[in-house]
Coordinates of C-alpha atoms in Angstrom, one line a residue:
X1 CA 106.8 132.0 94.3
X2 CA 107.0 131.5 98.1
X3 CA 103.9 131.0 100.1
X4 CA 103.7 130.5 103.9
X5 CA 100.7 129.8 106.0
X6 CA 100.3 129.6 109.8
X7 CA 97.4 129.0 112.2
X8 CA 94.8 129.2 109.5
X9 CA 96.0 132.3 107.6
X10 CA 98.3 133.2 104.8
X11 CA 101.4 135.0 106.1
X12 CA 103.2 135.4 102.8
X13 CA 102.4 134.8 99.2
X14 CA 105.1 136.6 97.1
X15 CA 106.5 136.3 93.7
X16 CA 110.1 136.9 92.7
X17 CA 111.6 137.4 89.3
X18 CA 109.8 136.6 86.0
X19 CA 107.2 134.3 84.7
X20 CA 108.9 134.6 81.4
X21 CA 112.6 135.7 81.4
X22 CA 112.5 136.9 77.8
X23 CA 109.4 139.0 78.1
X24 CA 110.2 140.2 81.6
X25 CA 106.7 139.3 82.8
X26 CA 106.6 139.5 86.6
X27 CA 105.4 136.6 88.7
X28 CA 101.9 137.2 90.1
X29 CA 101.6 135.0 93.2
X30 CA 97.8 134.9 92.9
X31 CA 97.6 134.0 89.2
X32 CA 100.9 132.8 87.8
X33 CA 100.6 129.0 87.4
X34 CA 103.6 126.8 88.0
X35 CA 103.9 123.1 87.0
X36 CA 104.0 121.6 90.5
X37 CA 105.2 118.3 89.1
X38 CA 105.3 115.5 91.7
X39 CA 103.7 117.8 94.3
X40 CA 100.6 116.6 92.3
X41 CA 101.0 113.3 94.2
X42 CA 99.8 114.9 97.4
X43 CA 96.6 116.2 95.7
X44 CA 96.1 112.7 94.2
X45 CA 96.5 111.1 97.6
X46 CA 93.9 113.4 99.0
X47 CA 91.5 112.4 96.3
X48 CA 92.2 108.7 97.1
X49 CA 91.5 109.3 100.8
X50 CA 88.2 111.0 100.0
X51 CA 87.1 107.8 98.3
X52 CA 88.5 105.7 101.2
X53 CA 86.4 107.8 103.6
X54 CA 83.4 107.0 101.4
X55 CA 84.1 103.3 101.5
X56 CA 84.7 103.1 97.8
X57 CA 88.4 102.3 98.1
X58 CA 90.5 100.6 100.8
X59 CA 94.1 101.6 101.4
X60 CA 95.0 98.1 102.4
X61 CA 92.9 96.5 99.6
X62 CA 94.7 94.5 96.9
X63 CA 95.2 96.8 93.9
X64 CA 94.3 94.1 91.4
X65 CA 91.1 93.3 93.3
X66 CA 90.1 96.9 93.1
X67 CA 90.9 97.1 89.4
X68 CA 88.7 94.1 88.8
X69 CA 85.9 95.4 91.0
X70 CA 85.7 98.5 88.9
X71 CA 86.2 96.8 85.5
X72 CA 89.5 98.3 84.7
X73 CA 90.9 97.5 81.2
X74 CA 94.0 95.8 82.7
X75 CA 95.5 94.2 85.8
X76 CA 99.0 94.5 87.2
X77 CA 101.3 91.5 86.6
X78 CA 102.3 90.3 90.1
X79 CA 105.3 88.0 90.6
X80 CA 105.6 87.7 94.4
X81 CA 103.6 86.1 97.2
X82 CA 103.0 89.5 98.8
X83 CA 100.2 91.3 97.0
X84 CA 100.3 95.0 95.9
X85 CA 98.0 97.1 97.9
X86 CA 96.5 100.5 97.0
X87 CA 98.8 102.1 99.6
X88 CA 101.8 100.6 97.9
X89 CA 100.8 102.3 94.6
X90 CA 100.7 105.6 96.4
X91 CA 103.8 105.1 98.4
X92 CA 106.2 103.7 95.9
X93 CA 106.4 100.3 97.6
X94 CA 104.9 98.1 94.9
X95 CA 108.2 97.2 93.4
X96 CA 107.8 98.4 89.8
X97 CA 110.6 98.8 87.2
X98 CA 111.3 102.3 86.0
X99 CA 110.0 103.6 82.7
X100 CA 110.5 107.2 81.5
X101 CA 110.5 107.1 77.7
X102 CA 107.2 108.1 76.2
X103 CA 105.7 109.6 79.3
X104 CA 104.9 113.0 77.7
X105 CA 103.8 114.4 74.4
X106 CA 104.5 117.8 72.9
X107 CA 101.1 117.7 71.2
X108 CA 98.3 117.5 73.8
X109 CA 96.0 115.9 71.2
X110 CA 98.3 112.9 71.2
X111 CA 98.1 112.3 75.0
X112 CA 96.2 109.0 75.5
X113 CA 93.5 108.4 78.1
X114 CA 95.0 107.5 81.4
X115 CA 93.6 104.0 81.5
X116 CA 94.7 103.3 77.9
X117 CA 98.2 104.5 78.6
X118 CA 98.6 102.4 81.7
X119 CA 97.2 99.3 80.0
X120 CA 99.9 99.6 77.3
X121 CA 102.8 101.1 79.2
X122 CA 102.7 99.7 82.7
X123 CA 106.2 98.7 83.7
X124 CA 106.7 95.2 85.2
X125 CA 107.0 94.4 88.8
X126 CA 110.7 93.5 89.6
X127 CA 110.9 93.7 93.4
X128 CA 108.7 92.3 96.2
X129 CA 106.2 94.8 97.6
X130 CA 107.4 96.7 100.6
X131 CA 110.9 95.3 100.5
X132 CA 112.2 98.8 99.7
X133 CA 110.8 102.1 98.4
X134 CA 111.3 102.7 94.7
X135 CA 109.8 105.8 93.3
X136 CA 107.2 105.1 90.7
X137 CA 105.1 107.6 88.7
X138 CA 103.2 104.7 87.1
X139 CA 102.3 103.2 90.5
X140 CA 100.8 106.5 91.6
X141 CA 99.0 106.9 88.3
X142 CA 97.2 103.6 88.8
X143 CA 95.9 104.9 92.2
X144 CA 94.7 108.0 90.3
X145 CA 93.0 105.8 87.7
X146 CA 91.2 104.0 90.6
X147 CA 89.9 107.5 91.7
X148 CA 88.4 107.8 88.2
X149 CA 86.9 104.3 88.3
X150 CA 85.6 104.4 91.8
X151 CA 84.0 107.9 91.5
X152 CA 82.6 107.3 88.0
X153 CA 84.0 110.8 87.0
X154 CA 86.9 111.8 84.7
X155 CA 90.0 112.3 86.9
X156 CA 90.5 116.0 86.1
X157 CA 86.8 116.7 86.8
X158 CA 86.9 114.8 90.0
X159 CA 89.8 116.7 91.4
X160 CA 88.3 120.0 90.2
X161 CA 84.9 119.4 91.8
X162 CA 86.0 117.8 95.0
X163 CA 89.3 119.5 95.9
X164 CA 90.0 122.6 93.8
X165 CA 86.5 124.2 93.7
X166 CA 85.6 123.6 97.4
X167 CA 88.9 125.1 98.5
X168 CA 88.7 128.1 96.2
X169 CA 91.7 127.0 94.1
X170 CA 90.2 128.8 91.2
X171 CA 93.3 128.8 88.9
X172 CA 94.5 125.2 89.5
X173 CA 94.1 122.5 86.9
X174 CA 95.0 118.9 86.6
X175 CA 96.2 119.4 83.1
X176 CA 96.9 122.3 80.6
X177 CA 93.9 123.8 78.9
X178 CA 93.5 126.9 76.7
X179 CA 91.7 129.0 79.4
X180 CA 94.8 129.2 81.6
X181 CA 97.5 129.2 78.9
X182 CA 98.2 132.9 79.4
X183 CA 98.8 132.5 83.2
X184 CA 101.3 129.6 82.9
X185 CA 104.9 130.5 83.7
X186 CA 107.5 129.7 81.0
X187 CA 109.8 126.9 82.1
X188 CA 113.5 127.4 81.8
X189 CA 116.7 125.4 82.0
X190 CA 120.3 126.5 82.7
X191 CA 122.7 125.4 79.9
X192 CA 126.2 126.7 79.6
X193 CA 125.5 129.4 82.1
X194 CA 122.5 130.7 80.0
X195 CA 118.9 130.6 81.1
X196 CA 116.9 129.1 78.2
X197 CA 113.2 128.4 77.7
X198 CA 111.9 124.9 77.4
X199 CA 108.8 123.7 75.5
X200 CA 105.7 122.7 77.3
X201 CA 105.2 118.9 77.2
X202 CA 102.0 117.2 78.2
X203 CA 102.5 114.5 80.9
X204 CA 100.7 111.2 80.2
X205 CA 100.3 110.5 84.0
X206 CA 98.3 113.4 85.4
X207 CA 97.9 112.1 88.9
X208 CA 101.7 111.7 89.2
X209 CA 102.8 115.1 88.0
X210 CA 100.8 117.1 85.5
X211 CA 99.0 119.6 87.8
X212 CA 99.4 123.4 87.7
X213 CA 98.8 125.8 90.6
X214 CA 99.6 129.2 92.0
X215 CA 101.0 130.2 95.3
X216 CA 97.6 131.5 96.4
X217 CA 95.9 128.2 95.5
X218 CA 98.5 126.0 97.2
X219 CA 98.0 128.1 100.4
X220 CA 94.4 126.8 100.5
X221 CA 95.5 123.2 100.0
X222 CA 98.1 123.5 102.8
X223 CA 95.5 125.1 105.1
X224 CA 93.1 122.2 104.4
X225 CA 95.7 119.7 105.6
X226 CA 96.8 121.8 108.6
X227 CA 93.2 122.4 109.7
X228 CA 92.1 118.8 109.7
X229 CA 90.5 118.9 106.3
X230 CA 88.5 122.1 106.6
X231 CA 89.0 125.7 105.3
X232 CA 86.2 128.1 106.2
X233 CA 82.9 126.3 105.6
X234 CA 84.5 123.9 103.1
X235 CA 85.5 120.4 104.3
X236 CA 87.3 118.1 101.8
X237 CA 88.2 115.3 104.2
X238 CA 87.4 114.3 107.8
X239 CA 90.0 114.7 110.6
X240 CA 90.6 110.9 110.9
X241 CA 91.6 110.5 107.3
X242 CA 93.7 113.7 107.3
X243 CA 95.6 112.4 110.3
X244 CA 96.0 109.1 108.5
X245 CA 97.8 110.8 105.6
X246 CA 100.3 112.3 108.0
X247 CA 100.9 109.2 110.1
X248 CA 103.9 106.9 109.4
X249 CA 102.7 104.1 107.1
X250 CA 106.0 102.7 105.9
X251 CA 109.6 102.9 107.2
X252 CA 112.5 101.2 105.4
X253 CA 114.5 101.2 108.6
X254 CA 113.3 102.3 112.0
X255 CA 116.8 103.7 112.8
X256 CA 116.3 106.5 110.1
X257 CA 113.2 108.1 111.7
X258 CA 111.7 109.0 108.3
X259 CA 109.4 107.3 105.8
X260 CA 106.1 107.6 104.1
X261 CA 102.6 108.6 105.2
X262 CA 99.9 108.6 102.5
X263 CA 101.3 110.6 99.6
X264 CA 103.8 112.5 101.8
X265 CA 107.4 111.9 102.9
X266 CA 107.5 112.2 106.7
X267 CA 110.3 112.9 109.1
X268 CA 111.5 115.1 111.9
X269 CA 113.8 118.1 111.7
X270 CA 115.0 120.2 114.7
X271 CA 112.4 118.4 116.8
X272 CA 109.5 119.3 114.5
X273 CA 107.5 116.7 112.6
X274 CA 107.2 117.4 108.9
X275 CA 105.2 116.2 105.9
X276 CA 106.7 117.1 102.5
X277 CA 106.9 116.4 98.8
X278 CA 109.1 117.8 96.0
X279 CA 108.6 117.9 92.3
X280 CA 110.7 118.5 89.2
X281 CA 109.4 118.6 85.6
X282 CA 110.9 120.1 82.5
X283 CA 111.9 123.5 83.7
X284 CA 110.2 123.7 87.0
X285 CA 111.1 122.7 90.6
X286 CA 108.5 122.8 93.5
X287 CA 108.1 121.7 97.1
X288 CA 105.4 121.5 99.7
X289 CA 106.6 121.4 103.3
X290 CA 104.2 121.3 106.3
X291 CA 104.7 121.1 110.1
X292 CA 101.4 119.5 111.2
X293 CA 102.0 120.0 114.9
X294 CA 102.9 123.7 114.4
X295 CA 100.2 124.7 112.0
X296 CA 102.8 125.9 109.5
X297 CA 103.1 125.2 105.8
X298 CA 105.5 126.6 103.1
X299 CA 105.2 126.1 99.3
X300 CA 107.8 127.1 96.8
X301 CA 108.0 126.8 93.1
X302 CA 110.4 128.2 90.5
X303 CA 110.3 128.1 86.7
X304 CA 113.8 126.9 86.3
X305 CA 115.0 123.4 86.9
X306 CA 116.9 124.2 90.1
X307 CA 116.0 121.6 92.8
X308 CA 118.8 122.9 95.1
X309 CA 117.0 126.3 95.5
X310 CA 113.9 124.8 97.2
X311 CA 116.1 122.8 99.5
X312 CA 118.1 125.9 100.5
X313 CA 114.9 127.8 101.2
X314 CA 113.4 125.0 103.4
X315 CA 116.7 124.6 105.3
X316 CA 117.1 128.3 106.0
X317 CA 113.4 128.6 106.9
X318 CA 113.7 125.8 109.5
X319 CA 117.0 127.1 110.9
X320 CA 115.6 130.6 111.3
X321 CA 112.2 129.9 112.7
X322 CA 112.3 126.3 114.0
X323 CA 115.9 125.8 115.1
X324 CA 116.9 123.2 117.7
X325 CA 118.3 125.0 120.8
X326 CA 119.7 121.7 122.0
X327 CA 121.5 120.8 118.8
X328 CA 125.0 119.7 119.4
X329 CA 128.0 118.9 117.2
X330 CA 128.2 115.2 116.5
X331 CA 131.5 113.5 116.8
X332 CA 131.9 110.8 114.1
X333 CA 132.2 107.2 115.4
X334 CA 135.4 105.5 114.3
X335 CA 134.5 103.0 111.6
X336 CA 137.9 102.2 110.3
X337 CA 137.5 98.5 110.9
X338 CA 134.1 98.4 109.1
X339 CA 134.7 101.0 106.3
X340 CA 135.6 98.3 103.8
X341 CA 132.2 96.8 104.3
X342 CA 130.5 100.1 103.4
X343 CA 132.8 101.6 100.8
X344 CA 132.0 101.0 97.1
X345 CA 129.5 101.6 94.3
X346 CA 125.8 102.0 94.8
X347 CA 122.8 102.5 92.5
X348 CA 119.4 104.0 93.2
X349 CA 117.0 101.1 92.8
X350 CA 114.7 103.3 90.7
X351 CA 116.1 102.4 87.3
X352 CA 115.0 100.5 84.1
X353 CA 116.0 96.8 84.1
X354 CA 114.2 95.6 81.0
X355 CA 114.5 98.3 78.4
X356 CA 117.1 100.4 76.6
X357 CA 116.8 103.0 79.4
X358 CA 119.1 100.8 81.5
X359 CA 122.0 102.4 79.6
X360 CA 121.5 105.5 81.7
X361 CA 122.7 103.6 84.8
X362 CA 126.3 104.0 83.4
X363 CA 126.1 107.7 84.2
X364 CA 124.1 107.5 87.5
X365 CA 126.3 105.4 89.8
X366 CA 126.9 106.6 93.3
X367 CA 130.2 105.9 95.1
X368 CA 130.7 105.8 98.8
X369 CA 134.2 106.6 100.1
X370 CA 135.9 107.5 103.5
X371 CA 137.6 110.7 104.4
X372 CA 139.7 108.9 107.0
X373 CA 138.1 110.9 109.8
X374 CA 135.0 108.8 110.5
X375 CA 133.0 110.4 107.7
X376 CA 131.7 108.8 104.5
X377 CA 131.3 110.8 101.3
X378 CA 128.6 109.9 98.8
X379 CA 129.5 111.1 95.3
X380 CA 127.8 110.9 91.9
X381 CA 128.4 112.3 88.4
X382 CA 127.7 116.1 88.1
X383 CA 126.9 116.6 91.8
X384 CA 128.7 117.8 94.9
X385 CA 129.5 114.9 97.4
X386 CA 127.3 114.6 100.4
X387 CA 129.1 114.1 103.7
X388 CA 127.7 111.7 106.2
X389 CA 128.9 111.4 109.8
X390 CA 129.1 107.9 111.1
X391 CA 127.0 107.3 114.2
X392 CA 127.7 103.6 114.7
X393 CA 125.5 100.6 114.2
X394 CA 125.4 101.2 110.5
X395 CA 123.7 104.6 110.8
X396 CA 124.8 107.7 109.0
X397 CA 123.8 111.4 109.4
X398 CA 124.1 114.1 106.8
X399 CA 124.5 117.0 109.3
X400 CA 123.9 119.7 106.7
X401 CA 120.5 118.4 105.7
X402 CA 119.8 116.5 109.0
X403 CA 119.1 113.4 106.9
X404 CA 119.8 110.0 108.3
X405 CA 120.7 106.9 106.3
X406 CA 121.3 103.3 107.3
X407 CA 122.9 100.2 105.8
X408 CA 120.9 97.0 105.3
X409 CA 122.9 93.9 105.9
X410 CA 122.2 90.6 104.2
X411 CA 122.2 87.1 105.7
X412 CA 125.9 86.7 104.7
X413 CA 126.9 89.8 106.6
X414 CA 127.5 91.9 103.4
X415 CA 125.8 95.3 102.7
X416 CA 122.9 95.0 100.3
X417 CA 121.5 98.6 100.5
X418 CA 122.0 102.1 101.7
X419 CA 118.6 103.3 102.8
X420 CA 117.1 106.8 103.3
X421 CA 113.6 107.8 104.3
X422 CA 112.3 107.5 100.8
X423 CA 115.0 105.9 98.6
X424 CA 117.1 102.8 98.4
X425 CA 120.5 102.4 96.9
X426 CA 121.6 98.9 96.0
X427 CA 125.2 97.9 96.7
X428 CA 126.7 96.8 93.4
X429 CA 128.8 93.7 92.8
X430 CA 132.1 94.4 91.1
X431 CA 130.8 93.1 87.8
X432 CA 127.9 95.5 87.9
X433 CA 130.0 98.6 88.3
X434 CA 129.9 101.2 85.5
X435 CA 133.7 101.3 84.8
X436 CA 133.6 97.7 83.6
X437 CA 130.7 98.1 81.3
X438 CA 132.0 101.4 79.9
X439 CA 135.1 99.5 78.8
X440 CA 133.0 97.6 76.3
X441 CA 131.1 100.6 74.9

């Protein structure tokens, strides 16, 4: 489904292909429900901001103080002088370890209550808050649990009554239920060149990724954000707090020009400010992309696990309708003398350090190399290399995606990280590289 809004109205809401490839059921853009996965985080952040507006939560308040205030069944184990704030939970800057095993159930009846799950499965804090971004479903889920506690309402009921219903998102749900089962698209994966259905699993962290919505419903959500919190007579949030969600709250490196608002990844493309979030979950890939200054929003979702498609759609949409007339070819800066400092193995800092899941890092290493022409190539298993043009001063530009990255240098002059707007890649020591560890497996 592709849905585009502009200046308060829906321009396009169109379905392509099948809701179920085997049954040849066509997509209905008004009714077919897609698993929007981590796009759910933008709806959760909106719910948090409603309670901030009411004075029941504080974005800069300490997370543990809020959990204690509302008598939560657990507190977060903190190990650094800097305290974790509510905003850090939303924006992946709390410093949590990664945990993926056990996050979903095939049997919905076996999904635990959100608070109970978090109390037993919360990953440890392994990095100082705000040192880098490290994507965390669990951190976002804690912010959703605070919505439940501060409002005194079950999370799904709160989102339904305070976001979905006022905006006329009549088909959207926080979680699967029997009443919408017939409208949910079948998720698919591509294996051996064949499109195959995947079973529906029930996510244990609803605020972070369980929601279902249609193109028509997501149009209403985008319009609310683009019209300062109001659609028709319905207002879900005041202008001040909507603006706060789309204001830069955290940057890993000011040279990148991209970072995090409140629940949205922010940046600029072709001279236009954007707020966006993608999502992938078991046979689905989605993305919301808004240009707040232009009154434009586009939502895409497909029921096959193809994250590249949504990126291609957004890139071509921006090139066609919001191209940069002053865009010039960039000549790489000669970095031959510094390339040895940058070249080597890197690892996304979103990984498990204290569980069996750490084994997956043997297959998820990134390697940075030089093409000898001033460009650096970022490669990883199973993916096409990304080419970055060197701009000098430790800054890189992926021209194809207009994405900047920058190197962080430690006190000893060595590279510690390669940073993007929303991710951080650790430079590995020789004894941490996968080739060495694979030799012993």
